[in-house]
mmCIF file of C-alpha atoms and ligand atoms in Angstrom:
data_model
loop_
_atom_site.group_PDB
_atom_site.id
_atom_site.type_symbol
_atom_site.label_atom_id
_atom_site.label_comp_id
_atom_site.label_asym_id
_atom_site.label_seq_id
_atom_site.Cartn_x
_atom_site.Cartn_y
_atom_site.Cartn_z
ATOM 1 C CA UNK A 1 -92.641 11.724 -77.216
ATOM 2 C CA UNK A 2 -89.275 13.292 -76.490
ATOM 3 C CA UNK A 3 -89.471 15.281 -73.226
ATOM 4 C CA UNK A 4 -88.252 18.857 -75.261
ATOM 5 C CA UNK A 5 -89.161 19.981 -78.470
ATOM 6 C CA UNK A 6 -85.969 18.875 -80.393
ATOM 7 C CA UNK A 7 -84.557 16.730 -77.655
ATOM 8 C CA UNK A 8 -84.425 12.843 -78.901
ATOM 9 C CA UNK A 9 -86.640 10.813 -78.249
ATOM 10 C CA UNK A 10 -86.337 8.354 -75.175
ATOM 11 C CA UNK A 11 -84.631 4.956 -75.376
ATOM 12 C CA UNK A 12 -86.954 1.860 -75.110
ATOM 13 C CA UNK A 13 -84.095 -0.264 -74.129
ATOM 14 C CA UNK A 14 -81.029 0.501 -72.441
ATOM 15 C CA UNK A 15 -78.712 -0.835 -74.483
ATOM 16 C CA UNK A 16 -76.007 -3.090 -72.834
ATOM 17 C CA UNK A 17 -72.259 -2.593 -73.623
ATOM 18 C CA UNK A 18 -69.240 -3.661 -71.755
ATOM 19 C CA UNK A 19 -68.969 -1.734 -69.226
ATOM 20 C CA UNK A 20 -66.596 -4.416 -66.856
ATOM 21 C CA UNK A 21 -64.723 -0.845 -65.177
ATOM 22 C CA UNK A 22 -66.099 2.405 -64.914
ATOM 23 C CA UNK A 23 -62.497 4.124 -64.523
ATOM 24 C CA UNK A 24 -62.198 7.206 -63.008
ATOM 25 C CA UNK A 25 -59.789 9.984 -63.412
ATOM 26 C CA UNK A 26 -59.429 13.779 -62.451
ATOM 27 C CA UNK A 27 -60.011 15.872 -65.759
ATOM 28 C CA UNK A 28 -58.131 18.833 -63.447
ATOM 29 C CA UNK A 29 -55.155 16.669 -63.085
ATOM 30 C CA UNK A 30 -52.848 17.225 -65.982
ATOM 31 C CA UNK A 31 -50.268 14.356 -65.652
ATOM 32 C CA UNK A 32 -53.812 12.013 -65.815
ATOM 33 C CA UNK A 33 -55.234 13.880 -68.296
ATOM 34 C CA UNK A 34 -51.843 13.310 -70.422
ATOM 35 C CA UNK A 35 -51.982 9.676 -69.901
ATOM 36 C CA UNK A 36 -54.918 9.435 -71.800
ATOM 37 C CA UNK A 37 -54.220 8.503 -74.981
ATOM 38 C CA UNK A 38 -52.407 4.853 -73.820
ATOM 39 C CA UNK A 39 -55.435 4.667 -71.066
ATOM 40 C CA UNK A 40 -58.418 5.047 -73.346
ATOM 41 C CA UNK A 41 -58.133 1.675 -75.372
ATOM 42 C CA UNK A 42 -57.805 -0.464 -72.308
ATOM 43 C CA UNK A 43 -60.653 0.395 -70.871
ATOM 44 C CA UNK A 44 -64.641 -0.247 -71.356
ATOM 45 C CA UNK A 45 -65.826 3.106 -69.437
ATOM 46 C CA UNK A 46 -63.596 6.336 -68.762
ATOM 47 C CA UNK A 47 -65.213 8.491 -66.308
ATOM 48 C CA UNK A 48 -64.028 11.903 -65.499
ATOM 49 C CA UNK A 49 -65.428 12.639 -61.897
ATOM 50 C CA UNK A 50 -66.295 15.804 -61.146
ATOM 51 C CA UNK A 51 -67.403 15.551 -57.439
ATOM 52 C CA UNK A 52 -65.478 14.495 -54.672
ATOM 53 C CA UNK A 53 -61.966 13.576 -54.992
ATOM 54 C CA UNK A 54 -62.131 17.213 -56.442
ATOM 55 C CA UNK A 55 -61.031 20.044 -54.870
ATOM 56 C CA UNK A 56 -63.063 22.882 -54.585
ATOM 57 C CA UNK A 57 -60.919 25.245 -55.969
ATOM 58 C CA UNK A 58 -60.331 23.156 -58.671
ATOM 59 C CA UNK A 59 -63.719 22.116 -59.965
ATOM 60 C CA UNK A 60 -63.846 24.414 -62.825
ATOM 61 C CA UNK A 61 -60.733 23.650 -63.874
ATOM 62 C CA UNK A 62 -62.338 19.379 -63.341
ATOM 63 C CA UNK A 63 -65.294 20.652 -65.383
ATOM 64 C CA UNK A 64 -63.191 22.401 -68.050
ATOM 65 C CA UNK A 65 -60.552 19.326 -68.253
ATOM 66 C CA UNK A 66 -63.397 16.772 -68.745
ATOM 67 C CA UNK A 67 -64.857 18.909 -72.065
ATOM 68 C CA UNK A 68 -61.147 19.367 -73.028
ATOM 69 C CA UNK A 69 -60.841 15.469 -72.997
ATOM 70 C CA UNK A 70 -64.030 14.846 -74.758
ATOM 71 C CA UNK A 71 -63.350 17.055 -77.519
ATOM 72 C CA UNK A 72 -59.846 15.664 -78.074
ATOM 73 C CA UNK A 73 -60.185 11.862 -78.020
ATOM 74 C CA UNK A 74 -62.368 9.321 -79.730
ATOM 75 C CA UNK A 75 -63.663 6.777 -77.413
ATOM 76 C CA UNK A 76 -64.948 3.741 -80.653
ATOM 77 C CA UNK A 77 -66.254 1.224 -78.911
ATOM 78 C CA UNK A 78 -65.501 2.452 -75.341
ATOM 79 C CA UNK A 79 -68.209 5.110 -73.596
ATOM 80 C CA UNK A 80 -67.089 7.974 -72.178
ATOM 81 C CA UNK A 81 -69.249 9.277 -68.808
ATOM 82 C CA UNK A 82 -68.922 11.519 -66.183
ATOM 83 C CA UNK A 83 -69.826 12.176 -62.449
ATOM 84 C CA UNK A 84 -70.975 15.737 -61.738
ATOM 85 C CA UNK A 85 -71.692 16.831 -58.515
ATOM 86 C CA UNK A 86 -74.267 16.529 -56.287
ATOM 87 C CA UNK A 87 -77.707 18.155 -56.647
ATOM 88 C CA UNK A 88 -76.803 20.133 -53.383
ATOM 89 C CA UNK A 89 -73.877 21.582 -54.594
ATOM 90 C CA UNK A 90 -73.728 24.732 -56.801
ATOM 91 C CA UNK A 91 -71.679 23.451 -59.343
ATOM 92 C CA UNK A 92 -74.298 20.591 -60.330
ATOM 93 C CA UNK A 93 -76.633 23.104 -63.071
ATOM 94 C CA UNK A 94 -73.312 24.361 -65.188
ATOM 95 C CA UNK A 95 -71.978 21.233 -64.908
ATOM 96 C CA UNK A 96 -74.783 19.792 -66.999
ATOM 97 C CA UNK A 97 -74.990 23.032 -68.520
ATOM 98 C CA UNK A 98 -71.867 23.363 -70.101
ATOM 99 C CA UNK A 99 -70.980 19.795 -70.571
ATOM 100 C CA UNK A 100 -73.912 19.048 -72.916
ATOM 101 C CA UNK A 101 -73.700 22.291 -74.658
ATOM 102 C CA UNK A 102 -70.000 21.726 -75.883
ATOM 103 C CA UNK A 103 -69.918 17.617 -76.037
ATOM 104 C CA UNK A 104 -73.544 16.718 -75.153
ATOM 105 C CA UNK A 105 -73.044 14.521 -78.548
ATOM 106 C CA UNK A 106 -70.128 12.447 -76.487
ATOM 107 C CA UNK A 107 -71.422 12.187 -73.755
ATOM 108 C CA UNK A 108 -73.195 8.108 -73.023
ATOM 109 C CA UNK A 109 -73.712 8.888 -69.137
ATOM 110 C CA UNK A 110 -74.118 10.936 -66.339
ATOM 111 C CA UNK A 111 -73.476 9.620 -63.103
ATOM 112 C CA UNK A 112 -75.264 11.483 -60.613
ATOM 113 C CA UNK A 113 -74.081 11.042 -56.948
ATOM 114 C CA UNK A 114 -76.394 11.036 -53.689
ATOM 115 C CA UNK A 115 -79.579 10.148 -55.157
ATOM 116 C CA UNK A 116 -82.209 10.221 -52.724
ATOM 117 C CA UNK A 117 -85.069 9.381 -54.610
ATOM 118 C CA UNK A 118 -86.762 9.519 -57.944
ATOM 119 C CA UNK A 119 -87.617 13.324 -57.400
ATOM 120 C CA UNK A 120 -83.928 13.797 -58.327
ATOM 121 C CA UNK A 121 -83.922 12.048 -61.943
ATOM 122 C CA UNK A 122 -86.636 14.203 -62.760
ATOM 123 C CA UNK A 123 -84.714 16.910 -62.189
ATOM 124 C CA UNK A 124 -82.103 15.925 -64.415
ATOM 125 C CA UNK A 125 -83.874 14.595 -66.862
ATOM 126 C CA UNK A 126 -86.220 17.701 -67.604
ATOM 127 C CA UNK A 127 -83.017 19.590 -67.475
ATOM 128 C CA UNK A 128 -81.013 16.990 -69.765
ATOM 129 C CA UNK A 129 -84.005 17.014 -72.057
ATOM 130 C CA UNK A 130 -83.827 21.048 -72.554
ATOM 131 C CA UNK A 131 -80.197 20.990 -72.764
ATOM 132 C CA UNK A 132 -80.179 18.216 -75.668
ATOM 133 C CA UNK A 133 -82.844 20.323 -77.590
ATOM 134 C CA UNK A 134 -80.705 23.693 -77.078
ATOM 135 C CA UNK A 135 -77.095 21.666 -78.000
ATOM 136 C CA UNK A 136 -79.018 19.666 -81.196
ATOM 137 C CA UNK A 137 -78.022 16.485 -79.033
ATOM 138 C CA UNK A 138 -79.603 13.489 -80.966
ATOM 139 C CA UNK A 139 -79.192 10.860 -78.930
ATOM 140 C CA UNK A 140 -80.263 10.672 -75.226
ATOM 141 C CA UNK A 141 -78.008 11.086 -72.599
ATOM 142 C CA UNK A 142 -78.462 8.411 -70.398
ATOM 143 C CA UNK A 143 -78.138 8.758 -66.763
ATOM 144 C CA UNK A 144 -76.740 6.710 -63.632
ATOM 145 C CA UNK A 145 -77.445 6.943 -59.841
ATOM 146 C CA UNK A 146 -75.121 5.908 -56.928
ATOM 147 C CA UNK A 147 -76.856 4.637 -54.256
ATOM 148 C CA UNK A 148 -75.235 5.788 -51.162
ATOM 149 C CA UNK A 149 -77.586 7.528 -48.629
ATOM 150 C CA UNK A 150 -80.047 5.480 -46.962
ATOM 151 C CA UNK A 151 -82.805 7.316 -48.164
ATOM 152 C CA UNK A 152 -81.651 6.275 -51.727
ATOM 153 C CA UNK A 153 -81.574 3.361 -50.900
ATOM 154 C CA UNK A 154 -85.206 2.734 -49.603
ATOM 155 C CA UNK A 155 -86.111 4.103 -52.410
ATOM 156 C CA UNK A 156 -84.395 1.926 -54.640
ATOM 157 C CA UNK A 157 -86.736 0.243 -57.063
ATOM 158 C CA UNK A 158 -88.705 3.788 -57.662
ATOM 159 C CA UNK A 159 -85.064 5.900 -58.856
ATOM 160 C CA UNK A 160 -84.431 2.271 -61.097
ATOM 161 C CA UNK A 161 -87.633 2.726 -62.217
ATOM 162 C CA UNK A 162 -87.724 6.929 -62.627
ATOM 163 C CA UNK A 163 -86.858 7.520 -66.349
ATOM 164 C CA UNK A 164 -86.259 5.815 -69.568
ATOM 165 C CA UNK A 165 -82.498 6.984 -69.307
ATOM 166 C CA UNK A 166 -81.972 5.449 -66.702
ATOM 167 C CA UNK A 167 -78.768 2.875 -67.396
ATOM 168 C CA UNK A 168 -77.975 1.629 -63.872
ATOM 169 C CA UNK A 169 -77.156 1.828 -60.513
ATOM 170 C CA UNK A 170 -73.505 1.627 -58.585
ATOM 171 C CA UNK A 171 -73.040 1.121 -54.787
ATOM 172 C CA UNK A 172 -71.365 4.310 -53.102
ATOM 173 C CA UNK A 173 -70.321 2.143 -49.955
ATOM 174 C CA UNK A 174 -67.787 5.399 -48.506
ATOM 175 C CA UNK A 175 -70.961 7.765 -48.783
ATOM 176 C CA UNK A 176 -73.780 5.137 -47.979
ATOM 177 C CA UNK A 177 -71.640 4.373 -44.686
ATOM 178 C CA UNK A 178 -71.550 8.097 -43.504
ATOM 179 C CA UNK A 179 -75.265 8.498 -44.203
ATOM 180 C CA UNK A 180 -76.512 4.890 -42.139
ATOM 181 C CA UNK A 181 -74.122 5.622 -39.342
ATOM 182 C CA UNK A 182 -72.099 2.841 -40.220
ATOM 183 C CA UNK A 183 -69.245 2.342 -38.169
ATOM 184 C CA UNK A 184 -66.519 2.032 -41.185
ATOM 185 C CA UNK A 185 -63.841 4.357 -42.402
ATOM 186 C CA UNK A 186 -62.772 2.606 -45.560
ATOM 187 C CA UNK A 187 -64.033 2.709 -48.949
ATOM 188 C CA UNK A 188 -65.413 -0.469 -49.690
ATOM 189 C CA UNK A 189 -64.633 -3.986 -48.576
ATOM 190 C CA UNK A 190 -65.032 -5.863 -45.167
ATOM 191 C CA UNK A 191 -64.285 -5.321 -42.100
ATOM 192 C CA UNK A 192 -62.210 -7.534 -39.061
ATOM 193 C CA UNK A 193 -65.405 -6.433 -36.832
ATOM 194 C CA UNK A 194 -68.093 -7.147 -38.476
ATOM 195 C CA UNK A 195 -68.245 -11.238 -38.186
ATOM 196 C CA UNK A 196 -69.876 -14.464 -37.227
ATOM 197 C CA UNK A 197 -67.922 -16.800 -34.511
ATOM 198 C CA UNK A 198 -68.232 -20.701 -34.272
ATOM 199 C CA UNK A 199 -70.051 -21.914 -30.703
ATOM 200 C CA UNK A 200 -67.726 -23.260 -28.058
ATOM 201 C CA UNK A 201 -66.640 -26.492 -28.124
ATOM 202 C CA UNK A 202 -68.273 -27.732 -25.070
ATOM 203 C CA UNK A 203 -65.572 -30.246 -24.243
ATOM 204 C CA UNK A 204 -63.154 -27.358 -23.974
ATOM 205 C CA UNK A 205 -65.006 -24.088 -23.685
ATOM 206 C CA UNK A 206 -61.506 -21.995 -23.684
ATOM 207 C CA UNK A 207 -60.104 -22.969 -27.001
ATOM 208 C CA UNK A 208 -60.117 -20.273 -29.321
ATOM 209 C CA UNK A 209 -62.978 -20.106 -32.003
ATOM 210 C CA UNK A 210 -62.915 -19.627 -35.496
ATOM 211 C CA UNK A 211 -64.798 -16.644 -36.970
ATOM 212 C CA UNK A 212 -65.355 -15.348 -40.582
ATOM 213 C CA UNK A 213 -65.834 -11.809 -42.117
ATOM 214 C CA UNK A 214 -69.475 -11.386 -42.934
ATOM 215 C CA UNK A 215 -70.256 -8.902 -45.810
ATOM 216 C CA UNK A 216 -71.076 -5.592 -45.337
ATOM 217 C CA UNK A 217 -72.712 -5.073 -48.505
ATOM 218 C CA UNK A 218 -74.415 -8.012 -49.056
ATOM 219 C CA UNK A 219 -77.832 -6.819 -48.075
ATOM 220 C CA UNK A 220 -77.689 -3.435 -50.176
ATOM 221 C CA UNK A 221 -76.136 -4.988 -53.243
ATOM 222 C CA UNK A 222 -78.463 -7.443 -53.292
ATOM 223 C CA UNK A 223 -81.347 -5.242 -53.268
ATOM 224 C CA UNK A 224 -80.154 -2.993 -55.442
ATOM 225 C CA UNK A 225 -79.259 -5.697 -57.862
ATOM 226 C CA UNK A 226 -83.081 -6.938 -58.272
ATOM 227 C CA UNK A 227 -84.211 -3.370 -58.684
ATOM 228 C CA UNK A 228 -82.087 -3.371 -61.570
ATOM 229 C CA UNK A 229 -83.015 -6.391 -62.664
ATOM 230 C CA UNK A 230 -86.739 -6.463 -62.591
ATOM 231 C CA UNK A 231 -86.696 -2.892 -64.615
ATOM 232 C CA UNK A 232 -83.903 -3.669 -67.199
ATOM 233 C CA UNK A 233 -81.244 -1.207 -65.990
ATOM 234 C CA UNK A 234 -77.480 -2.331 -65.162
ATOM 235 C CA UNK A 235 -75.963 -2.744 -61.565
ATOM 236 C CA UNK A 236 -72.531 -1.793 -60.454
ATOM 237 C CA UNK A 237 -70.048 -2.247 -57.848
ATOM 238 C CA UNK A 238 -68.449 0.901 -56.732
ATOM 239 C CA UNK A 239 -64.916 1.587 -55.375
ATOM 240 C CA UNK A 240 -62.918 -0.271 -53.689
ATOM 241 C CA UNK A 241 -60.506 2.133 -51.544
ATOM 242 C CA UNK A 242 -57.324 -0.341 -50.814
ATOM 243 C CA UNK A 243 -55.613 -0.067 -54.065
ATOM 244 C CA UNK A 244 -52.475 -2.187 -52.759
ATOM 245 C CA UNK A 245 -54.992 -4.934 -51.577
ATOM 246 C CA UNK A 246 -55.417 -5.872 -54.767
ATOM 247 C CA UNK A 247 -56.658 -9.554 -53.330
ATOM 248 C CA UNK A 248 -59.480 -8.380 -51.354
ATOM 249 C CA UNK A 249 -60.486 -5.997 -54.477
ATOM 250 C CA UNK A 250 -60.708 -9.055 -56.455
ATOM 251 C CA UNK A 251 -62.882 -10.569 -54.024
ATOM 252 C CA UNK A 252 -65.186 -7.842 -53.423
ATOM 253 C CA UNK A 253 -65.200 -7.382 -57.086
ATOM 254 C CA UNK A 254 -66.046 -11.232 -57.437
ATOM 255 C CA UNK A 255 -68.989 -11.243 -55.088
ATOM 256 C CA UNK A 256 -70.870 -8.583 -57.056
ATOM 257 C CA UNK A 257 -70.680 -10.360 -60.380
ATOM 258 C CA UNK A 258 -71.944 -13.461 -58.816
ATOM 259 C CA UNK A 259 -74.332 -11.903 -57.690
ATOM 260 C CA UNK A 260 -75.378 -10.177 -60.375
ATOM 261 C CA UNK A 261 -72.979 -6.850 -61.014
ATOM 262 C CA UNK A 262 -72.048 -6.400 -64.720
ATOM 263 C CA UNK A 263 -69.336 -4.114 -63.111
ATOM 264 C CA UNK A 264 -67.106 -2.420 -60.667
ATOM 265 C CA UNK A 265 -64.927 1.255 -60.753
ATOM 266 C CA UNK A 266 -61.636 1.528 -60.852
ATOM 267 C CA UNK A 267 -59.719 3.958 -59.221
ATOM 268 C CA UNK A 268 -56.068 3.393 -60.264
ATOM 269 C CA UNK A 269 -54.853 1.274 -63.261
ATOM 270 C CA UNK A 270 -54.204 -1.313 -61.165
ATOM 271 C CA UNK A 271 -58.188 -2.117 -61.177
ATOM 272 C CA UNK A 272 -58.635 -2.506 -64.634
ATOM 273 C CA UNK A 273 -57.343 -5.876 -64.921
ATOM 274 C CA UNK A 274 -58.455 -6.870 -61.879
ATOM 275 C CA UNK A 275 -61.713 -5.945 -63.281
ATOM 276 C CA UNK A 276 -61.302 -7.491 -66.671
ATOM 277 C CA UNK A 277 -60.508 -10.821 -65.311
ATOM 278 C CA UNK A 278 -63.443 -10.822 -62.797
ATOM 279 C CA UNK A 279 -66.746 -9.585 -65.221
ATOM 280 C CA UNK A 280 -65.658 -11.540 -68.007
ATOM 281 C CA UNK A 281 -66.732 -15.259 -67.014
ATOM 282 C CA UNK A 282 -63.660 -17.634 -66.912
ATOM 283 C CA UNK A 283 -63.183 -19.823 -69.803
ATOM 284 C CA UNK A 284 -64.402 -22.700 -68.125
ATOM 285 C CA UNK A 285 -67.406 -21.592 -67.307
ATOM 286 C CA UNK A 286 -67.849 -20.409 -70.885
ATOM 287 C CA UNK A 287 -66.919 -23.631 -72.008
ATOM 288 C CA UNK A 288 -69.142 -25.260 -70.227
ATOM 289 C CA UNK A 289 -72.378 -23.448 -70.764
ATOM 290 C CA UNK A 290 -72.191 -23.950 -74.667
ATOM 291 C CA UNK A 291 -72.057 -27.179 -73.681
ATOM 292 C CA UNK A 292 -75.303 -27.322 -71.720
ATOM 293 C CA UNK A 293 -76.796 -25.038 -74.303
ATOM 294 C CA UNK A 294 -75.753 -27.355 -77.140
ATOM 295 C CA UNK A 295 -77.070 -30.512 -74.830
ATOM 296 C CA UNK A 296 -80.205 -28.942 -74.257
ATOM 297 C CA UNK A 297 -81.666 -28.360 -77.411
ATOM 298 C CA UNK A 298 -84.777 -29.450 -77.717
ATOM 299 C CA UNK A 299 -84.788 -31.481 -74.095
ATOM 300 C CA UNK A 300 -86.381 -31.340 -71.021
ATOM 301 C CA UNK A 301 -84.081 -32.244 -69.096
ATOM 302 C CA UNK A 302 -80.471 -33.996 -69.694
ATOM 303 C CA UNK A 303 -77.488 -35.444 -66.967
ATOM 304 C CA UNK A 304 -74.078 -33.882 -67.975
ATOM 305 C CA UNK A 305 -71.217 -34.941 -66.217
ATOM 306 C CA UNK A 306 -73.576 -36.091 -63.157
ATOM 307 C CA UNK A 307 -75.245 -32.685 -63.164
ATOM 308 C CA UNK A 308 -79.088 -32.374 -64.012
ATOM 309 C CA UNK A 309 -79.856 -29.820 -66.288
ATOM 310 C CA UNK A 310 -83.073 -28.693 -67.330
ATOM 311 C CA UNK A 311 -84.715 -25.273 -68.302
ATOM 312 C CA UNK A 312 -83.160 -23.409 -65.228
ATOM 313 C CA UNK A 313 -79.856 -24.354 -65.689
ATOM 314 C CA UNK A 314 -80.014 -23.641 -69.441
ATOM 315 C CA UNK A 315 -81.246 -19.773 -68.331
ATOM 316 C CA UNK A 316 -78.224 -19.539 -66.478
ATOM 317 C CA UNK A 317 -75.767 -21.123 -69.316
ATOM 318 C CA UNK A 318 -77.567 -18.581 -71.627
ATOM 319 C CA UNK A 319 -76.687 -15.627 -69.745
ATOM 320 C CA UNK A 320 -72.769 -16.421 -69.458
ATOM 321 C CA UNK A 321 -72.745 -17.243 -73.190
ATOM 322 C CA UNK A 322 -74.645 -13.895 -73.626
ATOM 323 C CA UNK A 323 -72.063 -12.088 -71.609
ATOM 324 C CA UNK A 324 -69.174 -13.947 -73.587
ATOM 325 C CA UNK A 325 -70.123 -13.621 -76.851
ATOM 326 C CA UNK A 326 -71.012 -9.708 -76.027
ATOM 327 C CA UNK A 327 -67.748 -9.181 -74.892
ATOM 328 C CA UNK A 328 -65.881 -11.114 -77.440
ATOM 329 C CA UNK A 329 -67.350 -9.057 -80.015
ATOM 330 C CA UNK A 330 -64.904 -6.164 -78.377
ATOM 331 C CA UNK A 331 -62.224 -8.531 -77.356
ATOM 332 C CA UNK A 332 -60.356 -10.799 -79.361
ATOM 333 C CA UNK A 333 -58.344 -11.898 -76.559
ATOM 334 C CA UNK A 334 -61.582 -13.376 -75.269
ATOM 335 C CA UNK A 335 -62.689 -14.710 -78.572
ATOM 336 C CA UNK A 336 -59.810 -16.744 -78.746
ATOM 337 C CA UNK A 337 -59.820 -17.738 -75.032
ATOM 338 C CA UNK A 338 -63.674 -18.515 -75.136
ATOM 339 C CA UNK A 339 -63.374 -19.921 -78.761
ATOM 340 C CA UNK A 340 -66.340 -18.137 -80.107
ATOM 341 C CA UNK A 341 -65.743 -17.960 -84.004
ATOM 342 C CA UNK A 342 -68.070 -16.022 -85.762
ATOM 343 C CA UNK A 343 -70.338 -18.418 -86.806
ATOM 344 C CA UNK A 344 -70.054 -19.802 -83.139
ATOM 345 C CA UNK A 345 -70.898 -16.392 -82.187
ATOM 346 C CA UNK A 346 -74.032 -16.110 -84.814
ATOM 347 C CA UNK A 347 -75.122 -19.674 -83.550
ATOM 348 C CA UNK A 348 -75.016 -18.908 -79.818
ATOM 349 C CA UNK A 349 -76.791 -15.681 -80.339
ATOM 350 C CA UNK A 350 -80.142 -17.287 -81.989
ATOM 351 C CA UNK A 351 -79.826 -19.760 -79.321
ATOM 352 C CA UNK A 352 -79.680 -17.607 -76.594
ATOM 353 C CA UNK A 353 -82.281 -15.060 -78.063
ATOM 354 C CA UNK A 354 -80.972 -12.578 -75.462
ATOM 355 C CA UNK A 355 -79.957 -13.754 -71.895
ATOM 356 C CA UNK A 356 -78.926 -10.061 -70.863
ATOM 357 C CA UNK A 357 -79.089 -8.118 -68.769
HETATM 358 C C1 GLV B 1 -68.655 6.674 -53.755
HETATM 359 O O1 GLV B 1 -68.940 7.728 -54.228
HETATM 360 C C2 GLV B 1 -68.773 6.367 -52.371
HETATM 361 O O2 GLV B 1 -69.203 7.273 -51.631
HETATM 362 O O3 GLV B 1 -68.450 5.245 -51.989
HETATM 363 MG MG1 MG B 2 -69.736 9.055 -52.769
#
């Protein structure tokens, strides 16, 4: 039943596209905004943020800019989303207001900040609902929290599980910090303090001991990554503040695909590669799933290389060969690299019969 008489009807699946950078710009920043046109094909998700990063004074004109920019490019196979503000703000209603009324129909997302709990996708999605009906919007705009106050996230799984547009969740580590009391005042990343030290060598107690950074997001994106999981939505890094440390970016970035992330925002160009290269799984490991995949047809369990491999491991191998071939359908670069021809591609998809998300 759609949720508005003439609003579409709800999605039974979220459907998973690349979506390896959610890049943000300022649709009240003209130089961005003219940049555009070269920016658009390189990326998987453009974003134009209306919340913070935006001036007050100019979040009209951020509001304005980002219906400009839908109108005037095509986005093909890349999605196009945006961040309005904050359901405590007063710009959040003609945000969705206005957006959906003039490019409701180009809109794929609508990343809604400071989610506390599921009581705030209702909101939204009673509102979206009338909106599409009003704007003759036939597909559903689909809608994505970031976690970043601690109420969110104890309520995690229920906003994963609070509507059927719900596409996923991204970690807000800047905001969630602030709202936990967090000692930090970065955006993102670790921290020199926060660390686990060796014991003392008790043959010579002075000599200095080594330590090693401990994550500070381990715990959150962890959890938020299952309640993703178990309820078919998509999980996301969020920013990463250092844009000249583009080593610990990658790292950061690295940990939340392994553990699960499909991906990360980027807030300068300079993250969009870094992002590429980290959600797309290296050609190795691409490599070497088909080959466990192809080795474990029809087995129980078979030794490659010294390695066991049984049903487990063959779950695993399916999902990186799902990723792959998903992305190589977008990529040729990656088609190449991965060599996935197309009847590779047909192949690997039967055998996989769907390893994502
Ligand atoms: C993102 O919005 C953050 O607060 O980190
Ligand atoms: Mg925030």
């Amino acid at each position: 039943m759609p949720q508005a008489v003439g609003a579409p009807l709800p999605l039974r699946e979220i459907p998973v596209r690349p979506s390896r950078m959610i890049h943000f710009f300022d649709p009240s920043n003209e130089k961005m905004v003219g940049k555009l046109d070269r920016l658009i094909p390189t990326v998987d998700v453009l974003l134009g943020n209306l919340e913070d990063a935006v001036a007050e004074d100019r979040k009209l004109d951020a509001r304005h800019g980002f219906i400009r920019v839908a109108q005037e490019h095509e986005f093909r196979e890349g999605q196009l989303w945006t961040r309005v503000n904050s359901l405590d703000s007063p710009w959040l209603l003609d945000d969705l207001v206005e957006i959906v009324q003039s490019v409701g129909g180009k809109v794929d997302v609508v990343m809604v900040p400071k989610v506390e709990g599921p009581w705030d996708i209702h909101y939204v999605d009673r509102l979206l609902a009338q909106l599409e009906a009003k704007a003759g919007v036939r597909r559903p705009i689909l809608v994505h929290a970031i976690l970043e106050t601690a109420q969110g996230v104890s309520n995690v799984e229920a906003i994963a599980t609070s509507s059927p547009r719900m596409q996923g969740l991204s970690l807000g580590p800047a905001d969630l910090a602030a709202s936990r009391r967090m000692k930090t005042t970065r955006v993102g990343g670790g921290h020199p303090g926060y660390l686990v030290r060796n014991d003392p060598d008790s043959s010579d107690p002075n000599a200095s001991r080594v330590t090693a950074q401990q994550d500070l997001w381990h715990y959150t994106l962890a959890r938020m990554v299952d309640a993703c999981s178990a309820n078919g939505i998509l999980p996301y890094y969020g920013p990463f503040g250092d844009i000249r440390d583009t080593v610990a970016c990658e790292d950061q970035f690295r940990n939340a695909f392994l553990l699960g992330c499909v991906g990360a925002w980027s807030l300068h160009p300079v993250q969009i590669d870094i992002a590429k290269k980290v959600f797309s799984p290296s050609v190795d490991e691409v490599k070497w799933a088909m080959r466990v995949v192809r080795a474990m047809k029809g087995a129980g369990a078979v030794m490659i290389d010294g390695k066991m491999q049984d049903q487990a491991t063959l779950k695993q191998c399916q999902v990186v060969v799902e990723l792959a071939r998903m992305l190589a359908q977008q990529d040729s670069e990656l088609r190449d690299a991965y060599g996935l021809d197309a009847a590779e591609q047909t192949q690997t998809a039967k055998e996989t019969q769907g390893g994502l998300p």
